Coordinates of C-alpha atoms in Angstrom, one line a residue:
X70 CA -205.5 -191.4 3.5
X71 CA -202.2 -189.4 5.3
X72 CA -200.0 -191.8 3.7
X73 CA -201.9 -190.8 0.4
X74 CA -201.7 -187.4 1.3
X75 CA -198.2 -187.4 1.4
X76 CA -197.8 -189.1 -1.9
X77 CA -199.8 -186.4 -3.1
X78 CA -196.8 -183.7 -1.8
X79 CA -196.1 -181.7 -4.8
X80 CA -196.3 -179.2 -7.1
X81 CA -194.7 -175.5 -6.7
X82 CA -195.0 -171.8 -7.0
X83 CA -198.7 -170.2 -7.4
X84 CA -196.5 -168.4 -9.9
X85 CA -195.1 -164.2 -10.7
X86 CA -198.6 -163.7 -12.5
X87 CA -198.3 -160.0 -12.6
X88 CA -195.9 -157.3 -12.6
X89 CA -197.2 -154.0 -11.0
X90 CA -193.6 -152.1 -9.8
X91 CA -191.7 -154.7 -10.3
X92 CA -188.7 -152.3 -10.5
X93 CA -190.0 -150.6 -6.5
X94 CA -189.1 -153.7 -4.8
X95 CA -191.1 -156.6 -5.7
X96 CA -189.9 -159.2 -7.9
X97 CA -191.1 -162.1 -9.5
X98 CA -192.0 -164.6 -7.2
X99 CA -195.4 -163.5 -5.6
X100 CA -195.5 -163.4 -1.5
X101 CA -197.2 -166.8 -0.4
X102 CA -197.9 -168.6 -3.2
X103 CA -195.7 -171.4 -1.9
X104 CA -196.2 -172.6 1.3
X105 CA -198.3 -176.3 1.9
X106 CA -197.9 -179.6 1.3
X107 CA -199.5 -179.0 -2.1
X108 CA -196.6 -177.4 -3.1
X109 CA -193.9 -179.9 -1.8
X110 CA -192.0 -182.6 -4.2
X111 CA -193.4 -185.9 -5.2
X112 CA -191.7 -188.8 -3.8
X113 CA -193.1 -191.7 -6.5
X114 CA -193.0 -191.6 -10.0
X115 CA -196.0 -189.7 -11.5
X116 CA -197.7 -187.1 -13.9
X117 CA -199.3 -183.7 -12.3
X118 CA -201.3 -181.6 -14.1
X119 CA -202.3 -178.3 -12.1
X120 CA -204.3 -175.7 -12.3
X121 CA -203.6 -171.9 -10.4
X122 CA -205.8 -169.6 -10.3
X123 CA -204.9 -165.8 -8.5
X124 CA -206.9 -162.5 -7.9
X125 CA -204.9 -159.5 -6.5
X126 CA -206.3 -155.9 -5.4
X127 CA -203.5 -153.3 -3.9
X128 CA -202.7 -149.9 -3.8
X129 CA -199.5 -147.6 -3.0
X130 CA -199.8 -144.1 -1.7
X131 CA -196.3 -142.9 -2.8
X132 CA -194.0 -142.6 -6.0
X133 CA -192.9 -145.7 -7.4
X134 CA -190.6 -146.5 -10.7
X135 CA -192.9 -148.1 -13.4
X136 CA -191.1 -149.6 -16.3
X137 CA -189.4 -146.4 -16.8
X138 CA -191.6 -143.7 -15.8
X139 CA -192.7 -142.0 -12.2
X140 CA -196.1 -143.3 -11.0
X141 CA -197.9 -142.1 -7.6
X142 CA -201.3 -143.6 -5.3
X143 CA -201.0 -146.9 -7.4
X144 CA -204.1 -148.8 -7.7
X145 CA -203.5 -152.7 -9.0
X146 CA -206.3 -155.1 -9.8
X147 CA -205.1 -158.6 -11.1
X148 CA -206.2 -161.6 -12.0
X149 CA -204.3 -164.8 -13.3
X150 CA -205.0 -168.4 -14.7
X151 CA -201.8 -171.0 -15.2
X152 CA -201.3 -174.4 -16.2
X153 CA -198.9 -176.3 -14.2
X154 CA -197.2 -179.7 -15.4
X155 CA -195.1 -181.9 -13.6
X156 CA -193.1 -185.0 -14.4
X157 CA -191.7 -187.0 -11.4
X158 CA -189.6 -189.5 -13.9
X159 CA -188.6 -193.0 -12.7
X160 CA -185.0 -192.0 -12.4
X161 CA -183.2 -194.2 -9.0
X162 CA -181.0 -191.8 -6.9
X163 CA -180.3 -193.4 -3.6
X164 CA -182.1 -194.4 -1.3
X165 CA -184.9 -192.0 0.1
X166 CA -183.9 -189.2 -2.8
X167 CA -186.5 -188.6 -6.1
X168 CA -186.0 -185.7 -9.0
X169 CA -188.8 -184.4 -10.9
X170 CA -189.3 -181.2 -13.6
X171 CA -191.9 -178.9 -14.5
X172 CA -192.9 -175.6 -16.2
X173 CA -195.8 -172.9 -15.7
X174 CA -197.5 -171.1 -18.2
X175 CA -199.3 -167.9 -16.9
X176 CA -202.1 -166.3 -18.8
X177 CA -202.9 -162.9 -17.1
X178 CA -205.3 -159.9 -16.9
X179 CA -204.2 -156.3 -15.1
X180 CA -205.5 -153.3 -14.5
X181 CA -203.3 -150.0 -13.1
X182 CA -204.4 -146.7 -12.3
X183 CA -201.8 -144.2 -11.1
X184 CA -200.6 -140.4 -11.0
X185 CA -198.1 -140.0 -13.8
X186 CA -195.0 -137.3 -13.6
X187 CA -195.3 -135.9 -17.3
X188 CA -193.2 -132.9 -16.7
X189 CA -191.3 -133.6 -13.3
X190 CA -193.9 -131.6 -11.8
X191 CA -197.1 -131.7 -12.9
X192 CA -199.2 -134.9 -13.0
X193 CA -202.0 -136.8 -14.8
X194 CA -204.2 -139.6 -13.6
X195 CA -203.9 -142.5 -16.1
X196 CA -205.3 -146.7 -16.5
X197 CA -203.6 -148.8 -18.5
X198 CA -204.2 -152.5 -18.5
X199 CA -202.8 -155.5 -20.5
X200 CA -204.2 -159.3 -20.7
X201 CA -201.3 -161.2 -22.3
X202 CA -199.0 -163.9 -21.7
X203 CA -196.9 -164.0 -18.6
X204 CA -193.3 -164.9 -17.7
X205 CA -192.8 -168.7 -17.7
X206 CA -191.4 -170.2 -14.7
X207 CA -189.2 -173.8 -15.7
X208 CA -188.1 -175.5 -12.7
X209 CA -185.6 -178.1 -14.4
X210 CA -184.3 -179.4 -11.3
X211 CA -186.5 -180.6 -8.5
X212 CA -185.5 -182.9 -5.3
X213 CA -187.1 -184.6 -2.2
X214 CA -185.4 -186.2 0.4
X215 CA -187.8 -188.6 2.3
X216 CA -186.6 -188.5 6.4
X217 CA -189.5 -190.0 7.8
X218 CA -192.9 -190.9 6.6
X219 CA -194.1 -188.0 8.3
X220 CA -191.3 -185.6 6.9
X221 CA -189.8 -184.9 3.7
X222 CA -186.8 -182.2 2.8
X223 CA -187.5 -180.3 -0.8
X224 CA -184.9 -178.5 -2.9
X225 CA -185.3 -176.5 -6.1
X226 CA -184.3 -174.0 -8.9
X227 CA -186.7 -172.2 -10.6
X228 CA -186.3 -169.8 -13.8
X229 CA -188.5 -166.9 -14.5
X230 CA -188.2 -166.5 -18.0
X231 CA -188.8 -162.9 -19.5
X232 CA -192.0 -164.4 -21.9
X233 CA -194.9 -162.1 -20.9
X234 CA -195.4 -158.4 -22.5
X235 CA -193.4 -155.7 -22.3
X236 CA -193.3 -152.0 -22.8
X237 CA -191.5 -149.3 -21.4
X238 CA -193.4 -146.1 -20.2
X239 CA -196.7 -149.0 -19.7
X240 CA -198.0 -149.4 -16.0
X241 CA -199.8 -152.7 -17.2
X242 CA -197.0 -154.9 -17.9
X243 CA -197.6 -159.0 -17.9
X244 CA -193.8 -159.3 -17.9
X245 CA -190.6 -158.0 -16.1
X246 CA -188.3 -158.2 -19.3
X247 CA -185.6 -159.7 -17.2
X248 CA -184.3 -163.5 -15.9
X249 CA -184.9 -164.4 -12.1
X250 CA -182.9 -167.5 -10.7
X251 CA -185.0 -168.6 -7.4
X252 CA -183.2 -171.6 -5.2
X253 CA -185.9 -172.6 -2.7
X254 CA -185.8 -175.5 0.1
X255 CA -188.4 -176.5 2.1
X256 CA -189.2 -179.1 4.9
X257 CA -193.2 -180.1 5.1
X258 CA -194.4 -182.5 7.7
X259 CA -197.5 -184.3 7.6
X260 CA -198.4 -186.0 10.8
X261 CA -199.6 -189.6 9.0
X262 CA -201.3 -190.2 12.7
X263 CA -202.7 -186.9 14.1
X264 CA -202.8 -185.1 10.8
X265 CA -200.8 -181.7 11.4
X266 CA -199.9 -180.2 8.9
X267 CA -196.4 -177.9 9.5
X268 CA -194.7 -176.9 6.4
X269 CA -191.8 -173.9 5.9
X270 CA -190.5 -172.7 2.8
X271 CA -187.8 -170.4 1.9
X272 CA -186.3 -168.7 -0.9
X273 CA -184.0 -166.4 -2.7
X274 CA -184.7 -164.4 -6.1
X275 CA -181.7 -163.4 -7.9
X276 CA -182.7 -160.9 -10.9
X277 CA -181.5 -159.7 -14.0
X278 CA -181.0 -156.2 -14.9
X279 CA -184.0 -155.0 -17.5
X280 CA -181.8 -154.0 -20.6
X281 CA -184.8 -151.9 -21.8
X282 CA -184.5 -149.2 -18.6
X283 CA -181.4 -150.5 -17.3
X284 CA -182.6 -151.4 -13.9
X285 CA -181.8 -154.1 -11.9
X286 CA -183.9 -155.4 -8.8
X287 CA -182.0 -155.9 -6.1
X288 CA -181.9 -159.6 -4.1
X289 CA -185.6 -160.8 -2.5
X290 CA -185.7 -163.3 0.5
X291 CA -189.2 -165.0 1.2
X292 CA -190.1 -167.2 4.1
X293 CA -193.4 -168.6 4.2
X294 CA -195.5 -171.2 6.5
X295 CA -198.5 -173.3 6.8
X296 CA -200.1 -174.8 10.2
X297 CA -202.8 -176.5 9.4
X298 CA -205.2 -179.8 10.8
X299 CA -206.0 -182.5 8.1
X300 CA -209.4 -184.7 8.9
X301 CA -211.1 -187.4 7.1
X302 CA -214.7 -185.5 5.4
X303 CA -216.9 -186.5 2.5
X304 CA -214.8 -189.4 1.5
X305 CA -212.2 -187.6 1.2
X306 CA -209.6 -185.6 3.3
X307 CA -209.8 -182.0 4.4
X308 CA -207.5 -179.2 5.9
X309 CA -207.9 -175.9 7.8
X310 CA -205.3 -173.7 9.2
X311 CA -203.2 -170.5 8.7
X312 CA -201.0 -169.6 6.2
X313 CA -198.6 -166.3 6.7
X314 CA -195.3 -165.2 5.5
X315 CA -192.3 -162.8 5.4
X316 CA -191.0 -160.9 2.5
X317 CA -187.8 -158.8 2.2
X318 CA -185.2 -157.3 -0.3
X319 CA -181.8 -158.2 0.8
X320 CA -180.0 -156.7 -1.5
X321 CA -180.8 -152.6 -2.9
X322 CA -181.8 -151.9 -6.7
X323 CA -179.1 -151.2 -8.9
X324 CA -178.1 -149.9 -12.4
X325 CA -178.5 -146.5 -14.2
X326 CA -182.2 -146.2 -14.1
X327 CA -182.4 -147.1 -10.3
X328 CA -183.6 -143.1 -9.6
X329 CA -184.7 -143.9 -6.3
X330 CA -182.1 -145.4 -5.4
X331 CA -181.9 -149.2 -3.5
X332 CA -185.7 -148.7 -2.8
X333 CA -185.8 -152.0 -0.6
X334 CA -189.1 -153.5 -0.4
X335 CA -190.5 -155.6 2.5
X336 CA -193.9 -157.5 3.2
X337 CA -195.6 -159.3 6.0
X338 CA -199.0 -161.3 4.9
X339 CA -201.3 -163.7 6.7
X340 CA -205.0 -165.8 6.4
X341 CA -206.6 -168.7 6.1
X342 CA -206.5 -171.5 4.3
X343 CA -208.5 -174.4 3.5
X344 CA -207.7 -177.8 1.3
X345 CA -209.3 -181.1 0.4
X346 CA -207.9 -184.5 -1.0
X347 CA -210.5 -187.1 -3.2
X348 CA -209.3 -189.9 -4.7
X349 CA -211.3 -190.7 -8.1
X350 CA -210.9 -193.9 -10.3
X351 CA -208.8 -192.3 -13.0
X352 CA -206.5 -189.8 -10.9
X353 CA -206.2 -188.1 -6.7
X354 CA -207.3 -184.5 -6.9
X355 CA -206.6 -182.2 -4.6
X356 CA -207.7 -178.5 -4.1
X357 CA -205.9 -175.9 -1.8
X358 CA -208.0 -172.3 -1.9
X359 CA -206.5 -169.5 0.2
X360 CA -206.6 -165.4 1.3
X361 CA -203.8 -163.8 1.9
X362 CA -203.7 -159.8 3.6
X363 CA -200.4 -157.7 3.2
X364 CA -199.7 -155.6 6.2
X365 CA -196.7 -153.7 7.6
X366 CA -195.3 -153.0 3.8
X367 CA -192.8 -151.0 2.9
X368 CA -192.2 -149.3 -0.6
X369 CA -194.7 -151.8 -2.8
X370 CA -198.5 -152.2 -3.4
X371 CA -200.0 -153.7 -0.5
X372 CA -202.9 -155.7 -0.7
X373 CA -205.0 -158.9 -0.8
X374 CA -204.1 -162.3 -2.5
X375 CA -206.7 -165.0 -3.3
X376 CA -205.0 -168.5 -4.3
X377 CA -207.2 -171.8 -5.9
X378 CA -205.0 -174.6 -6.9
X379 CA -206.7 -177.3 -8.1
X380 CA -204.5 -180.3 -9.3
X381 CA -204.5 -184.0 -10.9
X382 CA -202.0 -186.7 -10.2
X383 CA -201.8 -189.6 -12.8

């Protein structure tokens, strides 16, 4: 069932699902989301078809730039549903190398109450929320190099394509109106005899200045990490352990509408999580469900993340 397990190695980013402050220091790749063998890079030829599911609840005591305006004690609820496909295509590179492709479509549902600056001074308390369309992510090139049966090397560029809603002067915004470029690698082992689990992922996001409010969101780094112990259960194969990562803005915010300057942003997150394998005559499913709490953060909302992946290799 290890061996299986590592077959089953795929899949990607839990996805940018929503866009509170995007412009105060987060961008669109959201803290966490990938971080476990379920997100690693098939080594056979196959057909994945995944679905992510995400709830978010944050808040932010201080003045943050909001798609143009001034917003203060930012309240974010969120929630999220994407379809993920994948196509690992039987393509020979070399020995121990495989490519695949895929592309996410996020659906999502926001909610943002904050203090608005109306006259530079004054303010007024206002919710807005938006259920739309999100920002696709396309990750045309996909690689995994296989160095032992128990480890395997990922590499990756994803695009975060400006598809979701947009408005300038709206708090609630399922897009970010500008392109991200994310290169990622990542090395997960999967002990095929003890079953630990020890995966590390780590990434850049390269943005786009918004041509709307001529902003442009400085460089984000992300590192994140699973531990975890797999163990045979109800037929199947199950996993507990800890998830936790570290999120920072390398480079400051730029551009003509960057009022606050290079407002760098920086996150550190941890929790549980829990997965389970099942092999079923027509396809191998596998669930991954996970909580994620944001502490010691600087200049975004900070809050709780709930993940649910459930996927289908064919």
């Amino acid at each position: 069932m290890l061996k299986k397990l590592t077959l089953l190695s795929l899949l990607f980013p839990c996805l940018s699902f929503f866009t509170f402050a995007e412009e105060g220091g987060s961008g669109h790749y959201m803290p966490g989301s990938m971080s476990s063998f379920m997100d690693g890079v098939p080594a056979a030829q196959t057909f994945i078809v995944r679905l992510n599911a995400l709830e978010y609840s944050g808040s932010y005591d201080h003045s943050l730039p909001f798609a143009g305006i001034d917003a203060a004690n930012v309240d974010v609820k969120s929630k999220a549903l994407a379809l993920t496909l994948l196509y690992r295509p039987d393509i020979d590179l070399g020995e121990n190398w495989s490519y695949s492709f895929s592309a996410s479509i996020p659906y999502v549902d926001m909610e943002v109450s904050a203090n608005v600056f109306t006259d530079g001074v004054s303010d007024i308390r206002v919710t807005d929320s938006d259920s739309a369309l999100g920002d696709i992510i396309i990750m045309p090139l996909m690689l995994n190099q296989n160095i032992s049966p128990d480890l395997n090397i990922n590499y990756r560029i994803s695009l975060y394509a400006p598809t979701g809603s947009y408005q300038v002067g709206e708090l609630a915004n399922t897009g970010k109106n500008f392109w991200s470029v994310e290169p990622t690698v990542a090395a997960v082992y999967m002990g095929q005899k003890n079953g630990i689990e020890a995966s590390v992922f780590a990434g850049i996001d390269f943005n786009q200045e918004n041509d709307d409010t001529h902003y442009k969101s400085g460089a984000q780094a992300h590192l994140e990490t699973t531990f975890a112990q797999h163990f045979p259960l109800w037929g199947g194969l199950a996993g507990a352990g800890l998830t936790g990562f570290y999120y920072k803005q390398i480079v400051g915010d730029s551009g003509d509408g960057a009022n606050f300057g290079d407002f760098k942003a920086s996150s550190v997150g941890a929790g549980p999580t829990l997965s389970f394998v099942h092999k079923t005559a027509s396809a191998d499913i596998m669930a991954e469900l996970k909580w994620l709490h944001e502490f010691s953060t600087t200049k975004r909302v900070q809050g709780d993340t709930i993940f649910l992946k459930v996927m289908a290799k064919f």
